[in-house]
PDB file of C-alpha atoms in Angstrom:
ATOM      1  CA  MET A 988      -8.638 -36.703  58.822  1.00 46.00           C
ATOM      2  CA  LYS A 989     -10.859 -39.194  61.048  1.00 56.00           C
ATOM      3  CA  THR A 990     -10.321 -42.513  62.014  1.00 61.00           C
ATOM      4  CA  SER A 991     -12.751 -44.593  60.780  1.00 69.00           C
ATOM      5  CA  ARG A 992     -14.001 -46.654  63.728  1.00 67.00           C
ATOM      6  CA  ASN A 993     -12.989 -50.532  61.978  1.00 75.00           C
ATOM      7  CA  SER A 994      -9.340 -49.267  60.706  1.00 74.00           C
ATOM      8  CA  PRO A 995      -6.673 -50.239  62.496  1.00 72.00           C
ATOM      9  CA  CYS A 996      -5.507 -48.095  65.863  1.00 59.00           C
ATOM     10  CA  SER A 997      -2.735 -46.031  65.642  1.00 56.00           C
ATOM     11  CA  CYS A 998      -1.616 -47.209  69.088  1.00 56.00           C
ATOM     12  CA  ASN A 999      -0.346 -50.292  66.387  1.00 52.00           C
ATOM     13  CA  SER A1000      -2.543 -53.024  69.602  1.00 56.00           C
ATOM     14  CA  SER A1001      -3.333 -55.140  65.941  1.00 65.00           C
ATOM     15  CA  LYS A1002      -7.321 -53.877  67.475  1.00 66.00           C
ATOM     16  CA  LYS A1003      -9.289 -51.690  64.896  1.00 69.00           C
ATOM     17  CA  TYR A1004      -9.742 -48.276  66.101  1.00 59.00           C
ATOM     18  CA  LYS A1005     -13.310 -48.804  67.809  1.00 68.00           C
ATOM     19  CA  ASN A1006     -12.048 -52.492  70.094  1.00 66.00           C
ATOM     20  CA  CYS A1007      -8.910 -49.497  71.117  1.00 57.00           C
ATOM     21  CA  CYS A1008      -8.087 -46.516  71.773  1.00 58.00           C
ATOM     22  CA  GLY A1009     -11.411 -45.375  69.557  1.00 58.00           C
ATOM     23  CA  LYS A1010     -13.937 -47.886  72.211  1.00 56.00           C
ATOM     24  CA  VAL A1011     -17.167 -46.027  73.077  1.00 52.00           C
ATOM     25  CA  SER A1012     -17.678 -45.309  77.253  1.00 41.00           C
ATOM     26  CA  SER A1013     -20.605 -48.012  78.501  1.00 41.00           C
ATOM     27  CA  SER A1014     -22.004 -44.503  79.485  1.00 39.00           C
ATOM     28  CA  SER A1015     -22.442 -42.812  76.699  1.00 42.00           C
ATOM     29  CA  GLN A1016     -23.719 -45.569  74.475  1.00 42.00           C
ATOM     30  CA  PRO A1017     -25.678 -48.179  77.130  1.00 43.00           C
ATOM     31  CA  ASP A1018     -25.964 -51.792  76.962  1.00 47.00           C
ATOM     32  CA  LEU A1019     -29.208 -53.213  77.796  1.00 49.00           C
ATOM     33  CA  GLU A1020     -29.879 -56.643  79.890  1.00 51.00           C
ATOM     34  CA  LEU A1021     -33.589 -58.073  79.519  1.00 52.00           C
ATOM     35  CA  GLY A1022     -32.761 -61.536  81.156  1.00 55.00           C
ATOM     36  CA  LYS A1023     -29.966 -63.158  79.514  1.00 61.00           C
ATOM     37  CA  THR A1024     -30.337 -60.802  76.170  1.00 72.00           C
ATOM     38  CA  LYS A1025     -28.405 -58.038  75.811  1.00 81.00           C
ATOM     39  CA  LEU A1026     -29.140 -55.364  73.148  1.00 84.00           C
ATOM     40  CA  GLU A1027     -25.837 -53.114  71.773  1.00 89.00           C
ATOM     41  CA  PRO A1028     -26.639 -50.873  69.686  1.00 93.00           C
ATOM     42  CA  GLY A1029     -23.940 -49.852  66.665  1.00 93.00           C
ATOM     43  CA  SER A1030     -24.483 -49.713  63.175  1.00 93.00           C
ATOM     44  CA  TYR A1031     -23.743 -51.535  60.032  1.00 92.00           C
ATOM     45  CA  LYS A1032     -21.518 -51.215  56.982  1.00 92.00           C
ATOM     46  CA  THR A1033     -22.873 -50.616  53.299  1.00 92.00           C
ATOM     47  CA  PRO A1034     -21.726 -50.279  49.924  1.00 94.00           C
ATOM     48  CA  ASN A1035     -23.927 -47.137  50.640  1.00 95.00           C
ATOM     49  CA  GLY A1036     -22.928 -46.106  54.082  1.00 96.00           C
ATOM     50  CA  TYR A1037     -24.038 -47.432  57.309  1.00 96.00           C
ATOM     51  CA  PHE A1038     -27.314 -47.962  59.276  1.00 96.00           C
ATOM     52  CA  PRO A1039     -28.974 -48.242  62.384  1.00 96.00           C
ATOM     53  CA  ALA A1040     -28.395 -51.372  64.327  1.00 95.00           C
ATOM     54  CA  ILE A1041     -28.739 -53.152  67.587  1.00 92.00           C
ATOM     55  CA  MET A1042     -27.000 -55.990  68.449  1.00 88.00           C
ATOM     56  CA  CYS A1043     -28.937 -59.004  70.075  1.00 84.00           C
ATOM     57  CA  TYR A1044     -27.011 -61.578  72.212  1.00 80.00           C
ATOM     58  CA  CYS A1045     -28.192 -64.115  73.675  1.00 75.00           C
ATOM     59  CA  SER A1046     -25.040 -65.993  74.212  1.00 67.00           C
ATOM     60  CA  ASN A1047     -21.249 -64.310  74.608  1.00 66.00           C
ATOM     61  CA  SER A1048     -21.865 -63.790  70.322  1.00 67.00           C
ATOM     62  CA  PRO A1049     -24.185 -61.736  68.484  1.00 69.00           C
ATOM     63  CA  ASP A1050     -27.285 -63.706  67.443  1.00 77.00           C
ATOM     64  CA  TYR A1051     -29.192 -61.450  65.612  1.00 83.00           C
ATOM     65  CA  CYS A1052     -28.932 -57.851  63.169  1.00 88.00           C
ATOM     66  CA  LEU A1053     -31.369 -55.311  63.933  1.00 92.00           C
ATOM     67  CA  ILE A1054     -31.040 -52.723  60.844  1.00 94.00           C
ATOM     68  CA  ASN A1055     -33.093 -49.645  59.907  1.00 96.00           C
ATOM     69  CA  ASP A1056     -32.298 -49.470  56.109  1.00 94.00           C
ATOM     70  CA  ILE A1057     -34.612 -46.645  56.074  1.00 94.00           C
ATOM     71  CA  ILE A1058     -31.842 -44.461  55.953  1.00 94.00           C
ATOM     72  CA  THR A1059     -28.158 -44.328  55.497  1.00 96.00           C
ATOM     73  CA  PHE A1060     -25.412 -42.137  57.221  1.00 97.00           C
ATOM     74  CA  GLN A1061     -22.074 -41.180  55.924  1.00 96.00           C
ATOM     75  CA  GLU A1062     -20.659 -40.848  59.183  1.00 95.00           C
ATOM     76  CA  GLU A1063     -20.776 -44.219  61.212  1.00 95.00           C
ATOM     77  CA  HIS A1064     -21.018 -42.157  65.072  1.00 95.00           C
ATOM     78  CA  GLU A1065     -24.462 -40.795  63.481  1.00 96.00           C
ATOM     79  CA  SER A1066     -25.766 -44.538  63.011  1.00 96.00           C
ATOM     80  CA  VAL A1067     -24.665 -45.606  66.308  1.00 95.00           C
ATOM     81  CA  GLN A1068     -26.294 -42.209  67.914  1.00 96.00           C
ATOM     82  CA  LEU A1069     -29.642 -43.138  66.201  1.00 96.00           C
ATOM     83  CA  ALA A1070     -29.999 -46.602  66.769  1.00 96.00           C
ATOM     84  CA  ASN A1071     -28.629 -45.627  70.765  1.00 94.00           C
ATOM     85  CA  LYS A1072     -31.405 -43.363  70.337  1.00 94.00           C
ATOM     86  CA  ASN A1073     -33.934 -46.024  69.461  1.00 93.00           C
ATOM     87  CA  LEU A1074     -32.952 -48.251  71.895  1.00 91.00           C
ATOM     88  CA  ASN A1075     -33.887 -45.788  74.675  1.00 89.00           C
ATOM     89  CA  GLN A1076     -37.107 -44.657  72.635  1.00 87.00           C
ATOM     90  CA  ALA A1077     -37.958 -48.040  72.970  1.00 86.00           C
ATOM     91  CA  LEU A1078     -37.274 -48.994  76.496  1.00 82.00           C
ATOM     92  CA  GLN A1079     -38.796 -45.785  77.264  1.00 81.00           C
ATOM     93  CA  LEU A1080     -42.490 -46.786  75.428  1.00 72.00           C
ATOM     94  CA  LYS A1081     -41.887 -50.080  76.709  1.00 65.00           C
ATOM     95  CA  GLU A1082     -40.185 -49.302  80.731  1.00 66.00           C
ATOM     96  CA  SER A1083     -42.921 -50.920  82.756  1.00 65.00           C
ATOM     97  CA  SER A1084     -43.722 -53.988  81.278  1.00 64.00           C
ATOM     98  CA  ASN A1085     -39.904 -54.986  80.355  1.00 60.00           C
ATOM     99  CA  ASN A1086     -40.778 -57.156  78.453  1.00 68.00           C
ATOM    100  CA  GLN A1087     -38.384 -58.332  75.319  1.00 69.00           C
ATOM    101  CA  ILE A1088     -41.451 -58.620  73.237  1.00 75.00           C
ATOM    102  CA  ASP A1089     -42.711 -55.858  74.172  1.00 79.00           C
ATOM    103  CA  ILE A1090     -39.085 -53.568  73.554  1.00 81.00           C
ATOM    104  CA  ALA A1091     -38.787 -55.616  69.770  1.00 78.00           C
ATOM    105  CA  ASN A1092     -42.140 -54.330  68.561  1.00 84.00           C
ATOM    106  CA  ALA A1093     -41.325 -50.829  69.619  1.00 87.00           C
ATOM    107  CA  LEU A1094     -38.021 -50.983  66.978  1.00 90.00           C
ATOM    108  CA  LYS A1095     -40.046 -52.105  65.011  1.00 90.00           C
ATOM    109  CA  GLU A1096     -41.898 -49.141  64.890  1.00 91.00           C
ATOM    110  CA  PHE A1097     -39.125 -47.106  64.656  1.00 93.00           C
ATOM    111  CA  GLY A1098     -38.550 -49.176  60.917  1.00 95.00           C
ATOM    112  CA  TYR A1099     -35.579 -52.170  62.387  1.00 95.00           C
ATOM    113  CA  LYS A1100     -35.842 -55.294  60.814  1.00 93.00           C
ATOM    114  CA  ASN A1101     -34.569 -58.576  61.571  1.00 90.00           C
ATOM    115  CA  LEU A1102     -31.437 -58.525  59.321  1.00 87.00           C
ATOM    116  CA  GLU A1103     -30.406 -62.039  57.504  1.00 82.00           C
ATOM    117  CA  ASN A1104     -26.882 -63.552  57.087  1.00 78.00           C
ATOM    118  CA  TYR A1105     -25.333 -60.460  58.533  1.00 70.00           C
ATOM    119  CA  GLN A1106     -21.700 -60.351  59.017  1.00 69.00           C
ATOM    120  CA  VAL A1107     -19.544 -59.436  62.518  1.00 69.00           C
ATOM    121  CA  ALA A1108     -16.950 -56.805  61.476  1.00 64.00           C
TER     122      ALA A1108
END
């Protein structure tokens, strides 16, 4: 049986699996820093599955969450992979400018929108 990323870690550390033994290395899930803004691909859990999501940090805590609710995945890792792919595509489309607004517009073209009243797990 596969361990969910939000389940308690099997090593009994009292941390979630995703923050302990299941932590994704930075080489497979790169963050993007633009000035003081950091973008991190991930997922947003719903009762029907997972949406690809991108967390946006302007400080040490998430300031807003972008989700793509066009497609729902049953497996969290699939939604994370699509969010990572879309973020990298947005960066490639706008690699010459490194402008936050250009990156945001590219993500909007992929179907991402700001999620109001989100909760961080």
